[in-house]
Coordinates of C-alpha atoms in Angstrom, one line a residue:
M10 CA 33.1 -9.0 31.6
T11 CA 30.3 -11.4 30.5
A12 CA 29.0 -11.6 26.9
E13 CA 25.7 -10.0 28.2
S14 CA 27.4 -7.0 29.8
R15 CA 30.1 -6.1 27.3
P16 CA 29.3 -3.6 24.5
K17 CA 27.6 -5.1 21.5
K18 CA 29.4 -5.8 18.2
I19 CA 27.7 -6.1 14.9
I20 CA 28.7 -6.9 11.3
L21 CA 26.7 -5.1 8.5
A22 CA 27.5 -6.7 5.1
A23 CA 26.3 -4.9 2.0
G24 CA 27.7 -4.6 -1.5
G25 CA 26.9 -4.6 -5.2
T26 CA 24.9 -1.4 -5.6
G27 CA 23.8 1.6 -3.5
G28 CA 20.4 -0.1 -3.1
H29 CA 22.0 -2.6 -0.8
I30 CA 24.7 -0.4 0.7
W31 CA 22.8 2.8 1.7
P32 CA 20.4 0.9 4.0
A33 CA 23.4 -0.7 5.7
L34 CA 25.1 2.6 6.1
S35 CA 21.9 4.2 7.4
F36 CA 21.4 1.5 10.0
G37 CA 25.0 1.8 11.0
E38 CA 24.7 5.6 11.4
W39 CA 21.6 5.2 13.5
I40 CA 23.5 2.7 15.7
N41 CA 26.4 5.1 16.2
K42 CA 24.0 7.8 17.3
N43 CA 21.7 5.8 19.5
H44 CA 24.0 3.0 20.8
A45 CA 27.4 4.6 20.7
E46 CA 28.9 1.8 22.7
C47 CA 28.2 -0.7 19.9
E48 CA 31.0 -1.4 17.5
V49 CA 30.0 -1.6 13.9
R50 CA 32.0 -3.3 11.2
Y51 CA 31.0 -3.0 7.6
V52 CA 31.8 -5.5 4.9
C53 CA 31.6 -4.9 1.1
G54 CA 32.8 -6.4 -2.2
S55 CA 35.7 -5.2 -4.4
R56 CA 33.8 -3.2 -7.0
P57 CA 35.1 0.4 -7.2
L58 CA 31.5 1.8 -6.9
E59 CA 31.1 0.0 -3.6
R60 CA 34.2 1.5 -2.1
E61 CA 33.2 4.9 -3.5
I62 CA 29.9 4.8 -1.7
Y63 CA 31.4 3.8 1.6
A64 CA 34.1 6.5 1.2
A65 CA 31.4 9.1 0.6
A66 CA 29.8 8.1 3.9
Q67 CA 33.2 8.2 5.6
A68 CA 33.1 4.5 6.4
E69 CA 35.9 2.0 6.1
P70 CA 34.6 -1.5 5.2
V71 CA 36.4 -4.8 5.2
V72 CA 36.7 -5.6 1.5
L73 CA 36.1 -9.1 0.3
P74 CA 37.7 -10.1 -3.0
V75 CA 34.4 -10.8 -4.8
D76 CA 32.7 -8.6 -7.4
G77 CA 29.7 -10.5 -8.7
S78 CA 27.7 -13.7 -8.5
P79 CA 29.2 -16.8 -10.1
L80 CA 25.8 -17.5 -11.6
A81 CA 25.8 -14.3 -13.5
G82 CA 29.3 -14.5 -15.0
R83 CA 29.9 -14.3 -18.7
G84 CA 31.4 -17.6 -19.9
M85 CA 32.9 -20.4 -17.8
G86 CA 36.2 -18.5 -17.3
Q87 CA 34.5 -15.6 -15.5
K88 CA 32.2 -17.9 -13.5
F89 CA 35.2 -20.0 -12.4
A90 CA 37.1 -16.8 -11.4
R91 CA 34.1 -15.6 -9.4
M92 CA 33.7 -18.9 -7.7
R93 CA 37.3 -18.8 -6.6
A94 CA 36.8 -15.2 -5.4
L95 CA 33.7 -16.4 -3.4
L96 CA 35.7 -19.1 -1.7
A97 CA 38.5 -16.6 -0.9
S98 CA 35.8 -14.2 0.5
Y99 CA 34.5 -16.9 2.8
G100 CA 38.0 -17.3 4.2
K101 CA 38.4 -13.6 4.8
A102 CA 34.9 -13.4 6.3
A103 CA 35.6 -16.4 8.6
S104 CA 38.8 -14.6 9.8
L105 CA 36.8 -11.4 10.5
V106 CA 34.2 -13.3 12.5
K107 CA 36.9 -15.1 14.5
D108 CA 38.8 -11.9 15.3
F109 CA 36.0 -9.5 15.7
R110 CA 33.7 -11.8 17.6
P111 CA 30.4 -10.2 16.7
D112 CA 27.2 -10.6 18.7
A113 CA 25.2 -10.5 15.4
A114 CA 25.4 -9.9 11.7
L115 CA 22.9 -8.4 9.3
V116 CA 23.5 -9.0 5.6
F117 CA 21.6 -7.0 3.0
G118 CA 21.2 -9.5 0.2
G119 CA 23.1 -10.1 -3.0
Y120 CA 26.2 -12.3 -3.7
L121 CA 28.2 -10.6 -0.9
S122 CA 25.9 -12.1 1.7
L123 CA 26.9 -15.7 1.0
P124 CA 30.4 -15.8 2.5
V125 CA 29.3 -13.8 5.5
I126 CA 26.3 -16.1 6.1
M127 CA 28.5 -19.2 5.8
A128 CA 31.1 -17.8 8.2
C129 CA 28.6 -16.8 10.8
R130 CA 26.8 -20.1 10.7
R131 CA 30.0 -22.0 11.1
A132 CA 31.0 -19.8 14.1
G133 CA 27.5 -20.0 15.7
V134 CA 27.0 -16.2 15.3
R135 CA 23.4 -15.0 14.9
C136 CA 22.9 -13.8 11.3
A137 CA 19.8 -12.3 9.7
L138 CA 19.1 -11.0 6.3
H139 CA 17.4 -7.7 5.2
E140 CA 15.6 -7.8 1.9
Q141 CA 15.0 -4.3 0.5
N142 CA 12.7 -5.4 -2.4
A143 CA 9.2 -6.6 -2.5
R144 CA 10.4 -9.5 -4.6
A145 CA 13.0 -11.6 -2.8
G146 CA 16.3 -12.2 -4.5
K147 CA 18.1 -15.6 -4.9
V148 CA 20.2 -15.2 -1.8
T149 CA 17.1 -14.2 0.3
R150 CA 15.2 -17.2 -0.9
L151 CA 18.2 -19.5 0.0
A152 CA 18.5 -17.8 3.4
S153 CA 14.8 -18.5 4.0
K154 CA 15.3 -22.2 3.2
L155 CA 18.2 -22.2 5.7
G156 CA 15.8 -21.0 8.4
M157 CA 17.4 -17.5 8.7
E158 CA 15.3 -14.6 9.9
I159 CA 14.3 -12.4 7.0
Y160 CA 13.4 -8.7 7.5
S161 CA 11.5 -7.2 4.6
G162 CA 11.2 -3.6 3.5
W163 CA 7.7 -4.1 2.4
S164 CA 4.4 -5.8 3.3
E165 CA 5.2 -8.5 0.8
C166 CA 8.4 -10.4 0.0
E167 CA 7.4 -12.7 -2.8
P168 CA 7.5 -15.6 -3.2
L169 CA 8.0 -16.0 0.6
P170 CA 4.8 -16.6 2.6
N171 CA 4.0 -13.9 5.2
K172 CA 5.1 -16.2 8.1
R173 CA 8.6 -16.4 6.7
F174 CA 9.5 -12.7 7.0
I175 CA 9.0 -9.8 9.3
R176 CA 8.3 -6.4 7.9
T177 CA 10.6 -3.7 9.2
G178 CA 10.9 -1.2 6.4
V179 CA 14.1 -0.2 4.8
P180 CA 16.7 1.6 6.9
V181 CA 17.1 5.1 5.5
R182 CA 19.3 8.1 6.2
D183 CA 18.2 10.7 8.8
F184 CA 17.7 13.8 6.6
A185 CA 17.7 17.3 7.8
L186 CA 16.2 19.0 4.8
P187 CA 17.3 22.5 3.9
A188 CA 14.9 25.2 2.7
R189 CA 14.5 25.3 -1.1
G190 CA 16.5 28.5 -1.5
E191 CA 19.4 27.0 0.5
A192 CA 19.3 23.7 -1.4
W193 CA 19.3 25.6 -4.7
K194 CA 22.4 27.5 -3.7
N195 CA 24.1 24.4 -2.2
L196 CA 23.7 22.5 -5.4
G197 CA 25.5 25.3 -7.3
L198 CA 22.5 26.4 -9.4
E199 CA 22.4 29.9 -10.7
G200 CA 19.9 32.6 -9.9
E201 CA 17.0 32.4 -7.4
A202 CA 15.2 29.2 -6.6
P203 CA 12.1 28.8 -8.7
G204 CA 8.6 29.4 -7.3
G205 CA 6.7 26.9 -9.4
P206 CA 6.7 23.1 -9.0
V207 CA 10.1 21.5 -8.9
V208 CA 10.5 17.9 -10.1
V209 CA 13.7 16.2 -9.0
V210 CA 14.6 13.2 -11.2
M211 CA 16.7 10.5 -9.6
T212 CA 16.6 7.6 -12.1
G213 CA 20.3 6.7 -12.1
S214 CA 21.9 5.1 -15.1
L215 CA 19.8 1.9 -15.5
G216 CA 18.4 2.4 -19.0
S217 CA 17.3 5.9 -18.1
R218 CA 18.1 7.9 -21.2
A219 CA 14.6 7.3 -22.6
V220 CA 13.1 8.6 -19.4
K221 CA 15.3 11.7 -19.5
D222 CA 14.4 12.4 -23.1
E223 CA 10.6 12.1 -22.4
L224 CA 10.8 14.4 -19.3
C225 CA 12.9 17.0 -21.2
R226 CA 10.2 16.8 -24.0
A227 CA 7.5 17.4 -21.4
A228 CA 9.4 20.3 -19.8
G229 CA 9.2 22.1 -23.2
E230 CA 5.4 21.9 -23.3
E231 CA 3.1 24.8 -22.3
A232 CA 1.6 22.9 -19.3
F233 CA 5.1 22.8 -17.7
K234 CA 6.5 26.2 -18.5
S235 CA 6.3 27.2 -14.8
W236 CA 7.8 23.9 -13.6
T237 CA 11.5 23.2 -13.1
F238 CA 13.1 19.8 -13.8
V239 CA 16.3 18.9 -12.0
F240 CA 18.1 15.7 -13.1
A241 CA 20.7 14.2 -10.7
A242 CA 23.7 12.2 -11.8
V243 CA 23.3 12.7 -15.6
A244 CA 26.2 15.0 -16.4
D245 CA 29.8 15.6 -15.6
K246 CA 29.1 19.2 -14.6
I247 CA 26.0 21.4 -14.2
E248 CA 24.3 22.0 -17.5
R249 CA 21.1 23.9 -18.5
P250 CA 19.9 22.6 -21.9
S251 CA 16.7 24.7 -21.7
E252 CA 15.1 27.4 -19.5
N253 CA 13.5 25.1 -17.0
V254 CA 15.8 22.0 -17.2
W255 CA 19.0 21.5 -15.1
L256 CA 21.4 18.5 -15.4
L257 CA 23.6 17.8 -12.5
P258 CA 26.5 15.5 -11.8
K259 CA 26.4 12.9 -9.0
V260 CA 25.1 14.4 -5.7
W261 CA 26.1 12.5 -2.6
D262 CA 24.2 14.8 -0.2
A263 CA 20.7 13.7 -1.2
A264 CA 19.2 16.0 1.4
Q265 CA 19.8 18.9 -1.0
L266 CA 17.8 17.2 -3.7
Y267 CA 15.0 16.3 -1.4
G268 CA 14.9 19.8 0.0
L269 CA 14.5 21.2 -3.5
A270 CA 11.7 18.8 -4.6
D271 CA 8.0 19.2 -4.7
M272 CA 7.8 15.8 -6.3
L273 CA 10.2 13.1 -7.4
V274 CA 10.7 10.9 -10.5
L275 CA 12.5 7.7 -9.3
R276 CA 13.5 4.3 -10.3
A277 CA 12.0 1.7 -8.0
G278 CA 14.9 0.8 -5.7
G279 CA 13.7 -0.1 -2.2
S280 CA 15.9 2.4 -0.4
T281 CA 15.1 5.4 -2.5
L282 CA 11.3 4.7 -2.4
T283 CA 11.5 4.4 1.4
E284 CA 13.3 7.7 1.6
A285 CA 10.5 9.3 -0.4
A286 CA 7.9 7.6 1.8
V287 CA 9.5 8.7 5.1
L288 CA 9.9 12.3 3.8
G289 CA 6.4 12.4 2.5
L290 CA 7.4 13.3 -1.0
P291 CA 5.0 12.3 -3.8
A292 CA 6.8 10.3 -6.5
L293 CA 6.3 9.1 -10.0
V294 CA 8.0 5.7 -10.0
V295 CA 9.5 4.4 -13.2
P296 CA 10.5 0.7 -12.6
W297 CA 13.4 -0.6 -14.5
M298 CA 11.7 -3.5 -16.3
Q299 CA 15.0 -5.5 -16.8
A300 CA 15.7 -5.7 -13.0
A301 CA 16.2 -9.3 -11.7
D302 CA 12.9 -11.1 -11.1
N303 CA 11.1 -7.8 -12.1
H304 CA 11.6 -6.7 -8.5
Q305 CA 11.4 -3.0 -9.3
F306 CA 7.9 -3.4 -10.6
H307 CA 6.9 -5.2 -7.4
N308 CA 8.6 -2.4 -5.4
A309 CA 6.6 0.2 -7.3
L310 CA 3.3 -1.5 -6.7
A311 CA 4.1 -1.7 -3.0
F312 CA 5.1 1.9 -2.8
A313 CA 2.1 3.3 -4.8
G314 CA -0.3 1.2 -2.7
E315 CA 0.8 2.9 0.5
N316 CA 2.1 6.4 -0.4
E317 CA 1.5 9.3 -2.7
G318 CA 2.8 7.6 -5.7
M319 CA 2.1 6.7 -9.3
I320 CA 3.7 4.3 -11.8
W321 CA 4.8 5.0 -15.3
T322 CA 6.8 2.8 -17.6
E323 CA 8.4 3.7 -20.9
N324 CA 5.8 1.5 -22.7
D325 CA 3.0 3.7 -21.4
G326 CA 3.9 6.6 -23.8
H327 CA 4.4 10.3 -23.5
E328 CA 0.8 11.3 -22.9
A329 CA 0.5 9.0 -19.9
L330 CA 3.7 10.6 -18.5
V331 CA 2.3 14.1 -18.9
S332 CA -1.0 13.1 -17.3
S333 CA 0.7 11.3 -14.4
L334 CA 2.9 14.4 -13.6
V335 CA -0.2 16.7 -13.6
R336 CA -2.2 14.3 -11.5
L337 CA 0.7 13.8 -9.0
N338 CA 1.1 17.6 -8.6
G339 CA -2.7 17.8 -7.9
I340 CA -2.8 15.1 -5.2
K341 CA 0.4 15.9 -3.3
G342 CA -0.1 16.4 0.4
K343 CA -3.6 15.0 0.5
N344 CA -3.2 11.4 1.6
H345 CA -1.4 11.4 5.0
D346 CA -3.4 8.7 6.9
R347 CA -2.9 5.5 5.0
A348 CA -2.3 2.4 7.1
G349 CA 1.2 1.8 5.7
D350 CA 2.3 5.4 5.8
L351 CA 6.0 5.7 6.8
R352 CA 6.1 9.5 7.1
G353 CA 8.6 10.5 9.7
R354 CA 9.4 6.9 10.7
G355 CA 13.0 6.6 9.6
G356 CA 14.2 6.2 13.2
A357 CA 11.5 3.7 14.0
I358 CA 12.6 1.5 11.2
C359 CA 16.1 1.3 12.6
E360 CA 14.7 0.8 16.1
N361 CA 12.7 -2.1 14.8
L362 CA 15.8 -3.8 13.3
W363 CA 17.8 -3.2 16.5
S364 CA 15.1 -4.7 18.7
L365 CA 14.9 -7.8 16.5
L366 CA 18.7 -8.3 16.4
F367 CA 19.1 -7.7 20.2
P368 CA 15.8 -8.4 21.9
A369 CA 15.4 -7.3 25.5
V370 CA 15.8 -10.1 28.0

């Protein structure tokens, strides 16, 4: 069997955070559904969270013994240990490439990409990088200098010039959204699903306590008495601190949260914002201002410029938060024809990536 006729094999390398990992898993799931003959091999790092996310998606990755960037280590001891782990990871990645014999590899940025990139380049395997953020990370900038193909989730990938990247969008999961009542029940919430506006808050743990406090304060005001605020991944078990506020533990099945929501409050991770865009859900975006290279603020700007979205930061104050929520509720569903609209295009994003990696002859 020739290389051209045998089933394709691909490595998808993503680690660090869910912002890198979920796009890889989403693309892999799309490949399994649409190109079942293709063999997908995932690669991740050794952090427990990484393996937890893959396990939740019922995927078994090859685990490299690296858990962070040598440049970000605390003190020379940790930096040296991470450098040793990076070298060991290169050895394991090289063995994987040699044994698996992939036709292509797609890495999703971050420190984990480096050993896979090096192993593929040495073996002559085509390797491209997907950048989920509108502001390119260090590894993405290095990959660009090496002449690698860069696929961007947004119309910009600063500081790269437009000719150095191809916009594909961020691969996202293919959601089948339940009806609100079904989602309410599936999430284990008591009583009947509310009839007024439902705000689902998915801001993670990145400095989000202040955001939660401000939203809970807003929930108690007269203007929001008929609204319901549901916070994901902020409690060990379901809690109801006030009549219209629910606190949930981590929810792996995000379709339930999206099925419940009239609007979202989100951090500005590229994957989550793309999910909101594809599903057509309006969102108040709260960028984490301590993100590397301020990439979350760049993501928020890119999202708000093409979708039903607004931006609020903790420095803007409570009155601006209240005003933004009211305005967002008023405009939802009115702007469906913008040039960058991703509504319903989750499958098209993955198709674009596949076509770039395996162009038709």
